[in-house]
Amino acid sequence: MSANTHNTLNLWGVLSESKRIINVHSRHFLALSVLFLLPLSFSLITYPTLQTSLFQSGFTIFPPENTHLSAFPDNPTRILIPLVFTIFAVLLSVLAIATITYSTFHGFYGRPVKLVSSIKSVLFSFFPIISTLFISNAIVGFITIFFAFFLVFVVKGLEFLGLEMGYDSYYFMGLVICFGLVLVLVLIWLQVNWSLAYVIVVVESKWGYEPLKRSGYLVKGMKLVALSIVLFFGVLISLLVVGCSSFLVTLGEASGRWTSFGVIFQMVVSSGFATLLMLQSLAANVVLYMYCKAYRGELAFEIAEEFASEYVCLPFDNEKVPHLVCVVQD
């Protein structure tokens, strides 16, 4: 791999290539973004405001006289609305990952991308993505529970040794902060290692734990680039969504002007920016996947296969030495 290639193996090289692919097929990616990413980003920004508004107004789906017969709390809406929102967000996320990853992968090779083909790809990758999502969240949940139990064990051990560990003590707060920082670092490390998992699900038709393992293998040697992408998009999207949603909730509680033109305009603009960031993030993961395969020496064979269909095998060539395709990276 030459020096020029090394220079592109960074955050800006990945962003530049992903932006190029999106610009070449701008209308295609715009359609996918409007279908899946825009509703997702809009719901993430407006959900806290909607939830606060409904709960303050006493909105309920079930009649009050029937709630005592169920296992739900006094207002089942407090559970039902977050549950419906979670299912809605996960569904849109899976559809966006499947279609945009499929289109970006084919766009990287310069193949034509069609909206119908991208949507049809969901049939083959929907449940594999769900299974991989379930496994990854189960691992994250297990690690979080382990840290929580270990924190309790350490606190009880220090109390047994005679150290005062009240919930308002500086020792307890310092211990919780230290455990929290370590947990965050572990989760970021997992996210970096798993950053290519959903691309592998769509492109290589793997599912469950296998894409997570495969992603960890491909990312070796490129973890700094993967970390840059995770932090860059993670911080920007989080700040945008959390900041705008918090502002809307605060504004609504203060003045009740959730339906004013200025608030609606801010919702639309914020959702648009969040949509662009999500689209760029998904495309960047696909480009990083291709870079990692090139770094591992796996991409040259795929490129040779890509151009193999351009040649015709003649009957009198069967006994001759086959052609050797050499891929040179400038």
PDB file of C-alpha atoms in Angstrom, residues 89-232:
ATOM      1  CA  ALA A  89     -37.285   3.766  16.411  1.00  0.00           C
ATOM      2  CA  VAL A  90     -35.729   0.301  16.174  1.00  0.00           C
ATOM      3  CA  LEU A  91     -37.790  -0.542  13.084  1.00  0.00           C
ATOM      4  CA  LEU A  92     -36.771   2.650  11.280  1.00  0.00           C
ATOM      5  CA  SER A  93     -33.136   2.171  12.308  1.00  0.00           C
ATOM      6  CA  VAL A  94     -33.030  -1.363  10.929  1.00  0.00           C
ATOM      7  CA  LEU A  95     -34.663  -0.307   7.654  1.00  0.00           C
ATOM      8  CA  ALA A  96     -32.245   2.607   7.290  1.00  0.00           C
ATOM      9  CA  ILE A  97     -29.192   0.452   8.026  1.00  0.00           C
ATOM     10  CA  ALA A  98     -30.267  -2.242   5.562  1.00  0.00           C
ATOM     11  CA  THR A  99     -31.130   0.020   2.624  1.00  0.00           C
ATOM     12  CA  ILE A 100     -28.419   2.672   2.947  1.00  0.00           C
ATOM     13  CA  THR A 101     -25.677   0.113   3.569  1.00  0.00           C
ATOM     14  CA  TYR A 102     -26.781  -1.873   0.516  1.00  0.00           C
ATOM     15  CA  SER A 103     -26.833   1.234  -1.687  1.00  0.00           C
ATOM     16  CA  THR A 104     -23.504   2.597  -0.442  1.00  0.00           C
ATOM     17  CA  PHE A 105     -21.790  -0.746  -0.983  1.00  0.00           C
ATOM     18  CA  HIS A 106     -22.956  -0.939  -4.591  1.00  0.00           C
ATOM     19  CA  GLY A 107     -22.220   2.752  -5.111  1.00  0.00           C
ATOM     20  CA  PHE A 108     -18.641   2.192  -3.970  1.00  0.00           C
ATOM     21  CA  TYR A 109     -18.129  -0.163  -6.927  1.00  0.00           C
ATOM     22  CA  GLY A 110     -19.824   2.267  -9.303  1.00  0.00           C
ATOM     23  CA  ARG A 111     -22.802  -0.014  -9.825  1.00  0.00           C
ATOM     24  CA  PRO A 112     -26.230   1.500 -10.518  1.00  0.00           C
ATOM     25  CA  VAL A 113     -28.378   1.779  -7.398  1.00  0.00           C
ATOM     26  CA  LYS A 114     -32.151   1.555  -7.563  1.00  0.00           C
ATOM     27  CA  LEU A 115     -34.665   2.383  -4.866  1.00  0.00           C
ATOM     28  CA  VAL A 116     -36.649  -0.808  -5.421  1.00  0.00           C
ATOM     29  CA  SER A 117     -33.544  -2.997  -5.137  1.00  0.00           C
ATOM     30  CA  SER A 118     -32.466  -1.250  -1.947  1.00  0.00           C
ATOM     31  CA  ILE A 119     -35.862  -1.743  -0.339  1.00  0.00           C
ATOM     32  CA  LYS A 120     -35.962  -5.381  -1.476  1.00  0.00           C
ATOM     33  CA  SER A 121     -32.633  -5.967   0.278  1.00  0.00           C
ATOM     34  CA  VAL A 122     -34.475  -5.520   3.581  1.00  0.00           C
ATOM     35  CA  LEU A 123     -36.082  -8.932   3.032  1.00  0.00           C
ATOM     36  CA  PHE A 124     -32.680 -10.596   3.343  1.00  0.00           C
ATOM     37  CA  SER A 125     -31.109  -8.484   6.082  1.00  0.00           C
ATOM     38  CA  PHE A 126     -33.948  -7.458   8.417  1.00  0.00           C
ATOM     39  CA  PHE A 127     -33.915 -10.456  10.757  1.00  0.00           C
ATOM     40  CA  PRO A 128     -30.100 -10.886  10.646  1.00  0.00           C
ATOM     41  CA  ILE A 129     -29.751  -7.242  11.743  1.00  0.00           C
ATOM     42  CA  ILE A 130     -32.309  -7.799  14.514  1.00  0.00           C
ATOM     43  CA  SER A 131     -30.433 -10.884  15.738  1.00  0.00           C
ATOM     44  CA  THR A 132     -27.098  -9.047  15.732  1.00  0.00           C
ATOM     45  CA  LEU A 133     -28.698  -6.098  17.535  1.00  0.00           C
ATOM     46  CA  PHE A 134     -30.117  -8.452  20.165  1.00  0.00           C
ATOM     47  CA  ILE A 135     -26.773 -10.194  20.743  1.00  0.00           C
ATOM     48  CA  SER A 136     -24.828  -6.929  20.989  1.00  0.00           C
ATOM     49  CA  ASN A 137     -27.332  -5.396  23.408  1.00  0.00           C
ATOM     50  CA  ALA A 138     -27.328  -8.581  25.479  1.00  0.00           C
ATOM     51  CA  ILE A 139     -23.534  -8.388  25.782  1.00  0.00           C
ATOM     52  CA  VAL A 140     -23.697  -4.690  26.711  1.00  0.00           C
ATOM     53  CA  GLY A 141     -26.411  -5.423  29.262  1.00  0.00           C
ATOM     54  CA  PHE A 142     -24.416  -8.260  30.801  1.00  0.00           C
ATOM     55  CA  ILE A 143     -21.317  -6.058  31.106  1.00  0.00           C
ATOM     56  CA  THR A 144     -23.352  -3.239  32.673  1.00  0.00           C
ATOM     57  CA  ILE A 145     -24.939  -5.596  35.208  1.00  0.00           C
ATOM     58  CA  PHE A 146     -21.512  -7.061  36.002  1.00  0.00           C
ATOM     59  CA  PHE A 147     -20.139  -3.569  36.707  1.00  0.00           C
ATOM     60  CA  ALA A 148     -23.145  -2.780  38.909  1.00  0.00           C
ATOM     61  CA  PHE A 149     -22.740  -5.969  40.969  1.00  0.00           C
ATOM     62  CA  PHE A 150     -18.992  -5.429  41.223  1.00  0.00           C
ATOM     63  CA  LEU A 151     -19.593  -1.863  42.455  1.00  0.00           C
ATOM     64  CA  VAL A 152     -21.958  -3.158  45.146  1.00  0.00           C
ATOM     65  CA  PHE A 153     -19.384  -5.790  46.110  1.00  0.00           C
ATOM     66  CA  VAL A 154     -16.633  -3.160  46.445  1.00  0.00           C
ATOM     67  CA  VAL A 155     -18.887  -0.832  48.480  1.00  0.00           C
ATOM     68  CA  LYS A 156     -19.877  -3.619  50.868  1.00  0.00           C
ATOM     69  CA  GLY A 157     -16.232  -4.643  51.184  1.00  0.00           C
ATOM     70  CA  LEU A 158     -15.167  -1.110  52.091  1.00  0.00           C
ATOM     71  CA  GLU A 159     -18.011  -0.841  54.589  1.00  0.00           C
ATOM     72  CA  PHE A 160     -16.893  -4.134  56.144  1.00  0.00           C
ATOM     73  CA  LEU A 161     -13.409  -2.652  56.556  1.00  0.00           C
ATOM     74  CA  GLY A 162     -14.943   0.240  58.494  1.00  0.00           C
ATOM     75  CA  LEU A 163     -14.999   2.942  55.817  1.00  0.00           C
ATOM     76  CA  GLU A 164     -18.107   5.132  55.832  1.00  0.00           C
ATOM     77  CA  MET A 165     -19.804   4.702  52.422  1.00  0.00           C
ATOM     78  CA  GLY A 166     -23.058   6.646  52.595  1.00  0.00           C
ATOM     79  CA  TYR A 167     -24.784   7.505  49.343  1.00  0.00           C
ATOM     80  CA  ASP A 168     -23.982  11.193  49.882  1.00  0.00           C
ATOM     81  CA  SER A 169     -20.344  10.633  50.847  1.00  0.00           C
ATOM     82  CA  TYR A 170     -17.473  11.762  48.641  1.00  0.00           C
ATOM     83  CA  TYR A 171     -15.970   8.267  48.715  1.00  0.00           C
ATOM     84  CA  PHE A 172     -19.115   6.711  47.280  1.00  0.00           C
ATOM     85  CA  MET A 173     -19.524   9.420  44.632  1.00  0.00           C
ATOM     86  CA  GLY A 174     -15.876   9.121  43.617  1.00  0.00           C
ATOM     87  CA  LEU A 175     -16.184   5.341  43.375  1.00  0.00           C
ATOM     88  CA  VAL A 176     -19.316   5.601  41.226  1.00  0.00           C
ATOM     89  CA  ILE A 177     -17.627   8.123  38.914  1.00  0.00           C
ATOM     90  CA  CYS A 178     -14.568   5.871  38.509  1.00  0.00           C
ATOM     91  CA  PHE A 179     -16.713   2.815  37.740  1.00  0.00           C
ATOM     92  CA  GLY A 180     -18.817   4.890  35.339  1.00  0.00           C
ATOM     93  CA  LEU A 181     -15.762   6.120  33.445  1.00  0.00           C
ATOM     94  CA  VAL A 182     -14.359   2.602  33.138  1.00  0.00           C
ATOM     95  CA  LEU A 183     -17.737   1.324  31.926  1.00  0.00           C
ATOM     96  CA  VAL A 184     -17.968   4.100  29.316  1.00  0.00           C
ATOM     97  CA  LEU A 185     -14.459   3.306  28.054  1.00  0.00           C
ATOM     98  CA  VAL A 186     -15.331  -0.395  27.794  1.00  0.00           C
ATOM     99  CA  LEU A 187     -18.535   0.382  25.866  1.00  0.00           C
ATOM    100  CA  ILE A 188     -16.663   2.723  23.502  1.00  0.00           C
ATOM    101  CA  TRP A 189     -14.073  -0.009  22.929  1.00  0.00           C
ATOM    102  CA  LEU A 190     -16.875  -2.443  22.072  1.00  0.00           C
ATOM    103  CA  GLN A 191     -18.495   0.094  19.756  1.00  0.00           C
ATOM    104  CA  VAL A 192     -15.212   0.586  17.912  1.00  0.00           C
ATOM    105  CA  ASN A 193     -14.724  -3.158  17.501  1.00  0.00           C
ATOM    106  CA  TRP A 194     -18.336  -3.630  16.384  1.00  0.00           C
ATOM    107  CA  SER A 195     -18.527  -0.580  14.117  1.00  0.00           C
ATOM    108  CA  LEU A 196     -18.571  -2.747  10.965  1.00  0.00           C
ATOM    109  CA  ALA A 197     -20.968  -5.396  12.276  1.00  0.00           C
ATOM    110  CA  TYR A 198     -24.127  -4.237  10.496  1.00  0.00           C
ATOM    111  CA  VAL A 199     -22.250  -3.641   7.251  1.00  0.00           C
ATOM    112  CA  ILE A 200     -21.053  -7.245   7.459  1.00  0.00           C
ATOM    113  CA  VAL A 201     -24.627  -8.416   8.091  1.00  0.00           C
ATOM    114  CA  VAL A 202     -25.872  -6.730   4.916  1.00  0.00           C
ATOM    115  CA  VAL A 203     -22.873  -7.352   2.644  1.00  0.00           C
ATOM    116  CA  GLU A 204     -21.683 -10.778   3.797  1.00  0.00           C
ATOM    117  CA  SER A 205     -25.050 -12.228   4.918  1.00  0.00           C
ATOM    118  CA  LYS A 206     -23.838 -13.083   8.411  1.00  0.00           C
ATOM    119  CA  TRP A 207     -25.896 -12.787  11.569  1.00  0.00           C
ATOM    120  CA  GLY A 208     -25.810 -13.113  15.345  1.00  0.00           C
ATOM    121  CA  TYR A 209     -22.414 -13.049  17.015  1.00  0.00           C
ATOM    122  CA  GLU A 210     -20.457 -13.798  13.827  1.00  0.00           C
ATOM    123  CA  PRO A 211     -20.627 -10.219  12.424  1.00  0.00           C
ATOM    124  CA  LEU A 212     -19.375  -8.862  15.760  1.00  0.00           C
ATOM    125  CA  LYS A 213     -16.397 -11.203  15.675  1.00  0.00           C
ATOM    126  CA  ARG A 214     -15.720 -10.494  12.008  1.00  0.00           C
ATOM    127  CA  SER A 215     -15.890  -6.741  12.641  1.00  0.00           C
ATOM    128  CA  GLY A 216     -13.329  -7.006  15.430  1.00  0.00           C
ATOM    129  CA  TYR A 217     -10.988  -8.801  13.030  1.00  0.00           C
ATOM    130  CA  LEU A 218     -11.355  -6.308  10.179  1.00  0.00           C
ATOM    131  CA  VAL A 219     -10.979  -3.251  12.394  1.00  0.00           C
ATOM    132  CA  LYS A 220      -7.556  -4.319  13.689  1.00  0.00           C
ATOM    133  CA  GLY A 221      -4.994  -1.826  12.476  1.00  0.00           C
ATOM    134  CA  MET A 222      -7.753   0.689  11.702  1.00  0.00           C
ATOM    135  CA  LYS A 223      -9.115   1.225  15.213  1.00  0.00           C
ATOM    136  CA  LEU A 224      -8.014   4.851  15.351  1.00  0.00           C
ATOM    137  CA  VAL A 225     -10.041   5.627  12.231  1.00  0.00           C
ATOM    138  CA  ALA A 226     -13.016   3.666  13.587  1.00  0.00           C
ATOM    139  CA  LEU A 227     -12.753   5.496  16.921  1.00  0.00           C
ATOM    140  CA  SER A 228     -12.658   8.838  15.106  1.00  0.00           C
ATOM    141  CA  ILE A 229     -15.839   7.978  13.193  1.00  0.00           C
ATOM    142  CA  VAL A 230     -17.635   6.732  16.323  1.00  0.00           C
ATOM    143  CA  LEU A 231     -16.734   9.834  18.345  1.00  0.00           C
ATOM    144  CA  PHE A 232     -17.267  12.304  15.495  1.00  0.00           C
TER     145      PHE A 232
END
